[in-house]
Short mmCIF file of C-alpha atoms in Angstrom, two decimals:
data_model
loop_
_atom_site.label_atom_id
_atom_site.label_comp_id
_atom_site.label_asym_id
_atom_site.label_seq_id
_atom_site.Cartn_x
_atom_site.Cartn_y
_atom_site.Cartn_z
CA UNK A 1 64.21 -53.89 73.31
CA UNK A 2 64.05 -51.27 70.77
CA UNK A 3 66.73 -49.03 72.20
CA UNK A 4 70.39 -50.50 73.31
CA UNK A 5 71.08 -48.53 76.87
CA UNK A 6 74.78 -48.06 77.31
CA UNK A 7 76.58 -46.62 80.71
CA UNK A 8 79.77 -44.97 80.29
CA UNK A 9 81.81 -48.10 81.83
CA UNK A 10 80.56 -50.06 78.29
CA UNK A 11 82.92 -47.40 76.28
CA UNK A 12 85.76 -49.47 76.00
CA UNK A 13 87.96 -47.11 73.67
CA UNK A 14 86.61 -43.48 72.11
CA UNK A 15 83.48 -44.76 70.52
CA UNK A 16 83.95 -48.43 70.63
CA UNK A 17 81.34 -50.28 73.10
CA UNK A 18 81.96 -54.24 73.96
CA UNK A 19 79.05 -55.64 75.12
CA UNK A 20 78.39 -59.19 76.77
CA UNK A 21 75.51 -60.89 78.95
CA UNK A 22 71.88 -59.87 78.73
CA UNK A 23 72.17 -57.27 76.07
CA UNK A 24 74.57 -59.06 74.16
CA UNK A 25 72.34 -62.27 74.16
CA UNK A 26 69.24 -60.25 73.20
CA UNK A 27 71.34 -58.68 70.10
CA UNK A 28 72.70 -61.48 69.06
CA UNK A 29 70.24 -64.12 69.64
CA UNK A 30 66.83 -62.08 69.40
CA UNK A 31 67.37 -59.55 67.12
CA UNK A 32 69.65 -61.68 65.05
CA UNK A 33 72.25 -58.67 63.98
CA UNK A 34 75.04 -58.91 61.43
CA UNK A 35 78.03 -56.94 61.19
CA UNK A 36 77.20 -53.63 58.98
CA UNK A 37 73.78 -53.87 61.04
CA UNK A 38 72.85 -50.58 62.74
CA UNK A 39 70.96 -50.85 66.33
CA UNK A 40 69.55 -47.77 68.18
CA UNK A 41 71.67 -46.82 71.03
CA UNK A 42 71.37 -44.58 73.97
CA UNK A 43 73.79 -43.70 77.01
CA UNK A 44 72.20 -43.47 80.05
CA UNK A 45 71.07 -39.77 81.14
CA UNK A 46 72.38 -38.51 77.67
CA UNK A 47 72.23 -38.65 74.24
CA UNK A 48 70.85 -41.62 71.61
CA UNK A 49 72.49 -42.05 68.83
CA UNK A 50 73.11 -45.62 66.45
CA UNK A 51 75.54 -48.50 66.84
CA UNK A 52 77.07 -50.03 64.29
CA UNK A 53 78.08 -53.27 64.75
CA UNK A 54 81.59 -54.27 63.81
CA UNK A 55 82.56 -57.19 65.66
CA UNK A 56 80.27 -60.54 66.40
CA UNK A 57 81.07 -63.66 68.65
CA UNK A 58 78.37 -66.15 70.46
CA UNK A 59 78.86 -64.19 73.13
CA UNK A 60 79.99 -60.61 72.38
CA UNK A 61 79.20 -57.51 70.47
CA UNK A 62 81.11 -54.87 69.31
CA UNK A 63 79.58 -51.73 68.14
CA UNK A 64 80.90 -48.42 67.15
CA UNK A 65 78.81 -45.33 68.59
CA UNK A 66 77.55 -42.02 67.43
CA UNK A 67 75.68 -40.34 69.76
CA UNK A 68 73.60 -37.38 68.40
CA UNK A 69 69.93 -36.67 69.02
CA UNK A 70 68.32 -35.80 72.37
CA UNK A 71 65.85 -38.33 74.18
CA UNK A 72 62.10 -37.30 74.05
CA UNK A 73 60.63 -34.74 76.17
CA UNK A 74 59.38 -36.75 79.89
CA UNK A 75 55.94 -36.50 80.16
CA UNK A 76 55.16 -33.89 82.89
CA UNK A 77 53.22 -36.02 85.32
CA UNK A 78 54.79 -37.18 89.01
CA UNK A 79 53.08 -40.66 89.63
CA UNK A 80 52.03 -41.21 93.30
CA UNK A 81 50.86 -44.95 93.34
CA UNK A 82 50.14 -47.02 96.75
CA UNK A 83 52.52 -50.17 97.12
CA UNK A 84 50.98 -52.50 94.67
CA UNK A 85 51.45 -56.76 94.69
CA UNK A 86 55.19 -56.62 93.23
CA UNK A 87 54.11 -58.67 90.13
CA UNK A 88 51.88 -55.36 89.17
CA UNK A 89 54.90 -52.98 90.55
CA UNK A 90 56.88 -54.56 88.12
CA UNK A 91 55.00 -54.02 84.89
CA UNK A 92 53.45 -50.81 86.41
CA UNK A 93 56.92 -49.11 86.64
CA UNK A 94 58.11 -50.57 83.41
CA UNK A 95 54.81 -49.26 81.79
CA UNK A 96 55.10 -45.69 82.73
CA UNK A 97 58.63 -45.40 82.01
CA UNK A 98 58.15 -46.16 78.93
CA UNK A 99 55.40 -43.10 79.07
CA UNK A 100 58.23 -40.63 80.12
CA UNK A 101 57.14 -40.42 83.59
CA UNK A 102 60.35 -39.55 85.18
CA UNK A 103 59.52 -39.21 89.05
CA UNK A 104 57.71 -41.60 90.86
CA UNK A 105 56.69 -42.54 94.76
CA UNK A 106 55.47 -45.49 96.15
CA UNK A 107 53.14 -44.70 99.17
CA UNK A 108 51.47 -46.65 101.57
CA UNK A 109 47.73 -47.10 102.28
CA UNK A 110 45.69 -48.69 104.32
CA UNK A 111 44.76 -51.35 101.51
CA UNK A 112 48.13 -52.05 101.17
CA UNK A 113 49.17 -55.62 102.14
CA UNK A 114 52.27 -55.11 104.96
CA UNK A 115 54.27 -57.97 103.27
CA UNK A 116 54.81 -56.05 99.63
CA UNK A 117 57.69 -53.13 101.80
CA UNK A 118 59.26 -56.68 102.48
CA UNK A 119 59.56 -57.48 98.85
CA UNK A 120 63.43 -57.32 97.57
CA UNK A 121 62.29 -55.55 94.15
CA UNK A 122 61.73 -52.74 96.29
CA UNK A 123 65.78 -52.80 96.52
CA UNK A 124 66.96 -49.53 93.72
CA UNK A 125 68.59 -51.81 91.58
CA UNK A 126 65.98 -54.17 91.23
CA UNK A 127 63.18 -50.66 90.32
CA UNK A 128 66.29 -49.46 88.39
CA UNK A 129 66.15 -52.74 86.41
CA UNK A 130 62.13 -52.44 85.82
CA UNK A 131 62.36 -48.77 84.71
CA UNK A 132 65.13 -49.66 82.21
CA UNK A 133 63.08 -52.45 80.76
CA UNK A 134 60.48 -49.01 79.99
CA UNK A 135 63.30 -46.89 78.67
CA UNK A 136 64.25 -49.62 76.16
CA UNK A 137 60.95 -50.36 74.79
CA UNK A 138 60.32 -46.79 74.37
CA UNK A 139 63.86 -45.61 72.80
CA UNK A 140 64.82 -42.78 75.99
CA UNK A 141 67.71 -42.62 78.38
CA UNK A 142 66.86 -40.63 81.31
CA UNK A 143 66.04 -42.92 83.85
CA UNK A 144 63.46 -42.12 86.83
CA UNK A 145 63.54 -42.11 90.27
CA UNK A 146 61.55 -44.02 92.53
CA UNK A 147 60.79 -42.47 96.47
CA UNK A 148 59.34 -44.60 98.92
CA UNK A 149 56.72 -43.37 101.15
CA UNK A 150 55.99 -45.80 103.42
CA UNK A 151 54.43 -43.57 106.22
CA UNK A 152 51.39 -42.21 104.56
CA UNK A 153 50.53 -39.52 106.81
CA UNK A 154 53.84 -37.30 107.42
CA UNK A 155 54.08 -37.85 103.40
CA UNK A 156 50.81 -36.47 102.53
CA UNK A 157 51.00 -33.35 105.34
CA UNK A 158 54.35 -32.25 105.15
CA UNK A 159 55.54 -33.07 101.31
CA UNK A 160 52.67 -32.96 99.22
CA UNK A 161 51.68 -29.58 99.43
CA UNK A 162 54.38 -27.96 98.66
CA UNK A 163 55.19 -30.57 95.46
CA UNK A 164 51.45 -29.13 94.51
CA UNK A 165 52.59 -25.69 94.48
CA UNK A 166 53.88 -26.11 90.95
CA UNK A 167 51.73 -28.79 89.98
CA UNK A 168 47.99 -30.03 89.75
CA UNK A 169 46.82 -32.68 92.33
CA UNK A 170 44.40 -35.36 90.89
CA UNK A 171 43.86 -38.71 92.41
CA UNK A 172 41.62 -41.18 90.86
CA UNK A 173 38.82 -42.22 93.34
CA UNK A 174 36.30 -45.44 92.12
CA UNK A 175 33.50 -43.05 94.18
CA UNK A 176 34.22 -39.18 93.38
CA UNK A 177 31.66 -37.22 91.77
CA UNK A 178 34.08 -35.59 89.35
CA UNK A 179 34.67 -36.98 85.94
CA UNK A 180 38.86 -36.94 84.49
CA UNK A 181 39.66 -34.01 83.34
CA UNK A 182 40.87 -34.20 80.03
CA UNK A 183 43.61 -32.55 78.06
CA UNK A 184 45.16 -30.77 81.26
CA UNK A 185 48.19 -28.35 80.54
CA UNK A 186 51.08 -27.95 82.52
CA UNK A 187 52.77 -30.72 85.48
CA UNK A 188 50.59 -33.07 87.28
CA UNK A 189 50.90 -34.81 89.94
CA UNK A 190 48.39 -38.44 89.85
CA UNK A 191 47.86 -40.42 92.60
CA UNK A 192 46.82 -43.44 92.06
CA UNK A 193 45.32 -45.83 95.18
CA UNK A 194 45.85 -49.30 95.90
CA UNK A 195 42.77 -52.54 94.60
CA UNK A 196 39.98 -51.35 96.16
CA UNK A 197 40.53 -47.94 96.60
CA UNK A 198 42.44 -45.49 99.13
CA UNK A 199 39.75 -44.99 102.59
CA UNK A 200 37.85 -42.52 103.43
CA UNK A 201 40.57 -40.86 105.66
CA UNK A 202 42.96 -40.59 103.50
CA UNK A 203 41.15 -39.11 100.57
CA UNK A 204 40.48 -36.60 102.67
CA UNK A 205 43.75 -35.82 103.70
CA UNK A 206 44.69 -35.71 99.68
CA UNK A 207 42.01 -33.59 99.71
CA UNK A 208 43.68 -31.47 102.20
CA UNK A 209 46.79 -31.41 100.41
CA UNK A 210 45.04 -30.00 97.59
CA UNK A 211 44.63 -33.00 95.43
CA UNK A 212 40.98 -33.25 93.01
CA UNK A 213 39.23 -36.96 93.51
CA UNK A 214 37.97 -37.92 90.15
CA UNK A 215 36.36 -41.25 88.82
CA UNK A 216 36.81 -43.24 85.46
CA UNK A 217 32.96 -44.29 85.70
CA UNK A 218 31.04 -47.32 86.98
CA UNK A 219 33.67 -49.84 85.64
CA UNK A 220 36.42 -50.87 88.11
CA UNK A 221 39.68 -51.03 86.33
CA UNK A 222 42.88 -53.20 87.27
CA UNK A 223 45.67 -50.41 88.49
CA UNK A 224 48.11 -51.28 85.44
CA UNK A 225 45.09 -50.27 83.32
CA UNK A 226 43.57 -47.68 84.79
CA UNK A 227 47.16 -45.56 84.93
CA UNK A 228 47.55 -45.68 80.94
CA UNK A 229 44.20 -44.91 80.29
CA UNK A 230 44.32 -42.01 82.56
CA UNK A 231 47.18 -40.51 81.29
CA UNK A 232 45.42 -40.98 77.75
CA UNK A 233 42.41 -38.43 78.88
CA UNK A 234 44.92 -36.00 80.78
CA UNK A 235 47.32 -35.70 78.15
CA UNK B 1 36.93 -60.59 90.95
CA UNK B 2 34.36 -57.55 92.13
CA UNK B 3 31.69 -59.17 90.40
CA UNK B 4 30.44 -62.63 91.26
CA UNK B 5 29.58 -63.91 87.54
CA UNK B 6 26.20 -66.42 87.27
CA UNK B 7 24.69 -68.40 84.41
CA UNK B 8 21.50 -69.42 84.09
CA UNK B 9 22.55 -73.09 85.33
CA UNK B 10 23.65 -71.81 88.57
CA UNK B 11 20.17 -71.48 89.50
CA UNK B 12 18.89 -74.39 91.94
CA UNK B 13 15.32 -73.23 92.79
CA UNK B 14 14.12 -70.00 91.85
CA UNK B 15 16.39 -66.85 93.35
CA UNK B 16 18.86 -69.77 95.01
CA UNK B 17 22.48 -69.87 93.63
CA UNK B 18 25.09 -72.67 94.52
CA UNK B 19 27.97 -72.20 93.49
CA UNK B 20 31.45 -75.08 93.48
CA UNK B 21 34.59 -74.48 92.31
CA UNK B 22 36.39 -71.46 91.23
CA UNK B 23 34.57 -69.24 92.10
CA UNK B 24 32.83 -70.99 95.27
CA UNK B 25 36.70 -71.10 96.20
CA UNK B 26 38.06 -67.26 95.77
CA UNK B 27 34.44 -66.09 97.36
CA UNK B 28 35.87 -68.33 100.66
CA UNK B 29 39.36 -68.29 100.45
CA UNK B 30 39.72 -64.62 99.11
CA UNK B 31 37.02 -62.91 99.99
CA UNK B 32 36.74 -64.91 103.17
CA UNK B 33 32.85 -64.26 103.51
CA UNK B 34 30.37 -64.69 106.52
CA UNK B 35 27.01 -65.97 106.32
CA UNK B 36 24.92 -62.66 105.83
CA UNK B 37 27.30 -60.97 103.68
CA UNK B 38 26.30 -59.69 100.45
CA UNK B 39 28.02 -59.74 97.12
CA UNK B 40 27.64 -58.31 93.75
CA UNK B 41 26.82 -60.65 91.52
CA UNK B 42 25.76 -60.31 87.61
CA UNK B 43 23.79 -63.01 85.65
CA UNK B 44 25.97 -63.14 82.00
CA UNK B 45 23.85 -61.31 79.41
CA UNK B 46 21.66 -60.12 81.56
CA UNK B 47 20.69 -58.08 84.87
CA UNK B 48 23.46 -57.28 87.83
CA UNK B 49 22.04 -56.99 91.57
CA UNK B 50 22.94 -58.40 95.19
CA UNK B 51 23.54 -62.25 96.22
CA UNK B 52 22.95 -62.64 100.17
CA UNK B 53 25.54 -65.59 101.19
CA UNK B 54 22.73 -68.17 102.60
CA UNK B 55 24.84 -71.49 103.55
CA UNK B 56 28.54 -71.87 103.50
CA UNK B 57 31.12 -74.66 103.57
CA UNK B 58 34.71 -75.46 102.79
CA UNK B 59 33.65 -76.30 99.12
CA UNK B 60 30.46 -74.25 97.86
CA UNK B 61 28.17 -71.29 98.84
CA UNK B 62 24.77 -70.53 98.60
CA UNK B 63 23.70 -67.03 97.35
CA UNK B 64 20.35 -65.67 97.79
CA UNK B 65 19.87 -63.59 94.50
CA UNK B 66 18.36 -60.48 93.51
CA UNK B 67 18.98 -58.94 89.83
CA UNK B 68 17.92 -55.66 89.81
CA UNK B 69 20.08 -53.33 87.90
CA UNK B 70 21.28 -52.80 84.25
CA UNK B 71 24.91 -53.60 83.30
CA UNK B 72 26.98 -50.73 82.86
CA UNK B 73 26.93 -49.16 79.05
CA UNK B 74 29.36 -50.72 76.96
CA UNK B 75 31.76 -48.91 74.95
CA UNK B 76 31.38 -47.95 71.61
CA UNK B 77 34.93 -49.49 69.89
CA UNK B 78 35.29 -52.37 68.12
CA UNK B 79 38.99 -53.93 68.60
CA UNK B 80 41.23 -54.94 65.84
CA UNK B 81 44.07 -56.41 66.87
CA UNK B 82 46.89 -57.97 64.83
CA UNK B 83 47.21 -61.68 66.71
CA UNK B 84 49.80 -60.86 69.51
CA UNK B 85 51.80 -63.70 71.49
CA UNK B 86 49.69 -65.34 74.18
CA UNK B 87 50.29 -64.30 77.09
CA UNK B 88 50.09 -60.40 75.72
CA UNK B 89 46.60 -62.07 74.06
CA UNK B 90 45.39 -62.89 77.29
CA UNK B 91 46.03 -59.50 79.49
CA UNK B 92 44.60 -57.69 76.62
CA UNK B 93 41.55 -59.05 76.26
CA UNK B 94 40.34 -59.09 79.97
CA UNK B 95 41.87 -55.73 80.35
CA UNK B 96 39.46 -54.36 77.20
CA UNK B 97 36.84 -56.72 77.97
CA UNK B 98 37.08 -54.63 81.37
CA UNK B 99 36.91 -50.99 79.51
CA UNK B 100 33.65 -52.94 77.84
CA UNK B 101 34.58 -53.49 74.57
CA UNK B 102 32.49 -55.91 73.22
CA UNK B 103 33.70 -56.95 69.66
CA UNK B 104 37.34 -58.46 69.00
CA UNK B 105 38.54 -59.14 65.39
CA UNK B 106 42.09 -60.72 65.69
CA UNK B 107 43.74 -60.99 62.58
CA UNK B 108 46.71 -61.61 61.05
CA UNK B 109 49.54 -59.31 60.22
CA UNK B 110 52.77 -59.93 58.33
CA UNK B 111 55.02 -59.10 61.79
CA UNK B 112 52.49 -61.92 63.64
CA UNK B 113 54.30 -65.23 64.33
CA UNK B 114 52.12 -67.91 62.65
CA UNK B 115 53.06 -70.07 65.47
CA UNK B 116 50.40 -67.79 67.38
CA UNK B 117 47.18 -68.80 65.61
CA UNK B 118 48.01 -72.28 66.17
CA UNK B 119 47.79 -71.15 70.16
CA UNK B 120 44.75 -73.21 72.42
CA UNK B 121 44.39 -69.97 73.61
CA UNK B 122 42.31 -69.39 70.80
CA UNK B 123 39.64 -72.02 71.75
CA UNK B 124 36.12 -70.01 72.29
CA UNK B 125 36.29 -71.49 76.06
CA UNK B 126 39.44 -70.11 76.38
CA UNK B 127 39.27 -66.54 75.01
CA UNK B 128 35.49 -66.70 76.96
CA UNK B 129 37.63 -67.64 80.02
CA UNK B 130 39.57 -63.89 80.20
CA UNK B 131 36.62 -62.06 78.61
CA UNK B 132 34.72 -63.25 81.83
CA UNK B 133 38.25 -62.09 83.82
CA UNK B 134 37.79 -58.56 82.60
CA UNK B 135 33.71 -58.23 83.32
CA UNK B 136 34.14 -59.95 86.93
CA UNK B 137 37.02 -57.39 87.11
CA UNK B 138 34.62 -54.41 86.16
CA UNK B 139 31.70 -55.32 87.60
CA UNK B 140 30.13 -56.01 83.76
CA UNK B 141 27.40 -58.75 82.88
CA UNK B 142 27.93 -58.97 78.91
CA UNK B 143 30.04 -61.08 76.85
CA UNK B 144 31.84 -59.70 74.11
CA UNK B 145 32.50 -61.65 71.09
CA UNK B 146 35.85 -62.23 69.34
CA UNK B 147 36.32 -63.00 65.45
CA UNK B 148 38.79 -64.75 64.45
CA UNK B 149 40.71 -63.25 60.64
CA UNK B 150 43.21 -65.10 59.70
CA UNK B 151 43.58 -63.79 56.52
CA UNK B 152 44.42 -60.04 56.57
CA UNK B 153 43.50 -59.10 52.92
CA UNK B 154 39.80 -60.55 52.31
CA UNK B 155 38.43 -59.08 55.74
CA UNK B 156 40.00 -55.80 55.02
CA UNK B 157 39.03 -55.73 51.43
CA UNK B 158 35.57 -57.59 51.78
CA UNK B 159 34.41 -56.69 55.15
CA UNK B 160 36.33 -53.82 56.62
CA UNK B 161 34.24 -50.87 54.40
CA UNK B 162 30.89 -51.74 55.59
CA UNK B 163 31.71 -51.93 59.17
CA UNK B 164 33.09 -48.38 58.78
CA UNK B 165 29.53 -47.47 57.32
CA UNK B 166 28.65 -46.49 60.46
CA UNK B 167 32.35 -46.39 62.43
CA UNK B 168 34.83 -44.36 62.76
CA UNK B 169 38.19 -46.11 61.59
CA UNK B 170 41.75 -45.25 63.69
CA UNK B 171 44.74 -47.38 63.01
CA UNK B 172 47.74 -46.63 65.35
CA UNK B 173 50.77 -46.72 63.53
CA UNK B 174 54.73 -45.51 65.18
CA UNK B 175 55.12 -43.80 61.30
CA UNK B 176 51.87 -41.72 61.09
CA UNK B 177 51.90 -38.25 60.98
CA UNK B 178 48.52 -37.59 62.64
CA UNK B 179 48.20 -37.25 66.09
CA UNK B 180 45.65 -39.01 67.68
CA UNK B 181 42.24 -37.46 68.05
CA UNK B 182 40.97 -36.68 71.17
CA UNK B 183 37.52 -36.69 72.75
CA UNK B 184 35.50 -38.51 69.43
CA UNK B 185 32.28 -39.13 69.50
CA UNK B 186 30.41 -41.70 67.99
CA UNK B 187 31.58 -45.53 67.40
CA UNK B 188 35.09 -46.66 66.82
CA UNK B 189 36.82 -48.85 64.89
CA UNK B 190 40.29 -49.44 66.24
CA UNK B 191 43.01 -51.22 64.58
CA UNK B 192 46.08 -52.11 66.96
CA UNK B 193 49.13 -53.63 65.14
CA UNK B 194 51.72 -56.28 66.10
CA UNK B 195 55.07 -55.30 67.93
CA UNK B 196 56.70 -53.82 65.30
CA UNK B 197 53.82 -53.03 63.59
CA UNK B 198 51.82 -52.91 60.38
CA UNK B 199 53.91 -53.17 57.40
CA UNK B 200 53.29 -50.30 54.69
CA UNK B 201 51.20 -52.65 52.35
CA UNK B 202 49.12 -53.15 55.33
CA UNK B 203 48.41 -49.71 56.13
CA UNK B 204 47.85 -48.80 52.73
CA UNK B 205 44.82 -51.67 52.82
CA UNK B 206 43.75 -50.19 56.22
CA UNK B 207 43.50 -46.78 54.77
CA UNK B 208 42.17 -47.86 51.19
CA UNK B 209 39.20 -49.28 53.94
CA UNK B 210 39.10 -45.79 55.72
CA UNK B 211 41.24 -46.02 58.20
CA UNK B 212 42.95 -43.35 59.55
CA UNK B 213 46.23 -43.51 60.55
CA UNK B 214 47.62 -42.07 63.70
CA UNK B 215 50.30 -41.50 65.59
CA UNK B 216 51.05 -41.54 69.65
CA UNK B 217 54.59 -39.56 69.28
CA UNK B 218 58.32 -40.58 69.44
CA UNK B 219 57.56 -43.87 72.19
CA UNK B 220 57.53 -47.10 71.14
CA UNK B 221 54.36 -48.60 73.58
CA UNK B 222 53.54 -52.13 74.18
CA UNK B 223 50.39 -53.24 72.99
CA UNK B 224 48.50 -54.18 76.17
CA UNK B 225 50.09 -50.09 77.06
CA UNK B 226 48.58 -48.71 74.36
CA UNK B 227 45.24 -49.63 73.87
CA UNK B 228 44.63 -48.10 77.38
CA UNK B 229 46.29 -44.87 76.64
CA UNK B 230 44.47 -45.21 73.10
CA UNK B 231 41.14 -45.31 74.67
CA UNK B 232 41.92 -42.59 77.33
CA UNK B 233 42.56 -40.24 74.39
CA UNK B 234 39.79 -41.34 72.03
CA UNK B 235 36.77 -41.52 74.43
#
């Protein structure tokens, strides 16, 4: 955690914030603070800032807030990644929120296991938590959302174009002739298929939608890999 | 596992494979194959080709082998990694052992808890163990090799210069002021710090060696997060 994320319901009195369970444990028990000690602080959706802390109990910590500097700029990609096994959801979504990537949907495929829409972290406070986890380690406040797709084809033929109109298609594809392009400008939108690779069909309706299929070379790389490293050669 | 891994002792009776165990188990349980099928399989160090499953039972399988084609090139970066906790250890290794990297140093770091090095991760089976991970994941036949430095200050003064010789060396540090480089060619040397990472008198070595420092902007990245992105931009 190397950013405290505050809501507005932790402002206890002008710019006094009162903290207690997780965070407070992690504060007081992992980074070991002492009053005078200065932590970087962020409200949610807003402003960062430092906190102060004033007050200090086993269980409690008090800090007093100035909010002043902006979060960083979101990276301008849309992530469109096929249901993975929640354990890789999990550090997937944590991952690229801690990359900026602000706008995410989960889609189905045809390589997607039926039992991972069952799984509860699919519930928005449970992604919520995930994407936090990604805000914290990378010091931002605005917090994504998460769609879920789970009917591939009205997705694909009825959304995605028009979310291409304003922003370049690319979906990595373990058997496209295309290399990554690297160093893109402007918004893109990645799609990113399931172990083993979207089928046949529905690169082809991607294709139709106006997304490029590109490859990352011979190697086949886990998904929570391959997404980093793509965004490296994009960006 | 997309590659079936093979050593020499696998080998009954000339092109003949049986295999027990792990593996025999995930190629019946997982992949769930027939008699007929084919897989890929890769002899370590050596050739990759095709292994035709000949006989089959609850407990072991019988490959018909032919090695045929050249493991995939492996990439030129050499990984220095300040010693990170073990379970981060483990995911980053097989994941770079899956982008083919085939030299590790690990080596100490003021920020790295000493605890670490006294980890049985760090037994040669072990660290073998997800090396193997990452090349079954990639489809990949060659073993990297990882050094072991406990002592930061004679392998950076002693050693670190004359692998440069004929390397280019990039140290990722939160405090740089360089961006990172995109698109190099040639061979790498890349230095990864711990959470936190490299203290000033550290970097200061690093760079007395050649190392250049760099930056990845205003996000604080995980380790296993950034060597991904860090290869996506660099290669």
């Amino acid at each position: 955690m190397n950013l405290v994320l505050l809501t507005e319901e932790d402002f206890q009195q002008g710019n006094l914030v009162s903290l207690t369970g997780e965070r407070a444990e992690h504060i007081i028990k992992t980074i070991r603070v002492k009053i005078g000690d200065s932590l970087t602080v962020g409200l949610i959706n807003n402003l960062m800032g430092i906190g102060i802390v004033t007050e200090l109990s086993n269980t409690t910590v008090t800090l007093c807030v100035e909010l002043n500097s902006q979060a960083p700029t979101p990276l301008p990609v849309r992530l469109i990644l096929a249901l993975p096994r929640p354990k890789v959801l999990r550090r997937t979504i944590a991952a690229c929120s801690s990359f900026g990537i602000k706008e995410f949907v989960l889609i189905n495929s045809y390589r997607v296991e039926k039992s991972y829409w069952n799984s509860p972290l699919l519930q928005p406070e449970q992604l919520n938590k995930h994407l936090t986890l990604g805000l914290e380690q990378a010091k931002d406040t605005i917090l994504p959302s998460i769609r879920l797709a789970k009917r591939f084809k009205p997705f694909v033929e009825d959304e995605l174009s028009s979310l291409l109109e304003s922003s370049k298609g690319i979906v990595a594809h373990p058997y496209a002739d295309d290399h990554c392009p690297k160093n893109t400008s402007g918004h893109i939108t990645l799609a990113v298929g399931p172990e083993g690779g979207f089928i046949p069909y529905e690169i082809d309706k991607l294709a139709e939608a106006g997304f490029q299929s590109i490859s990352l070379g011979p190697r086949i790389l886990k998904v929570e890999t391959a997404i980093p490293f793509l965004l490296g050669k994009l960006l």
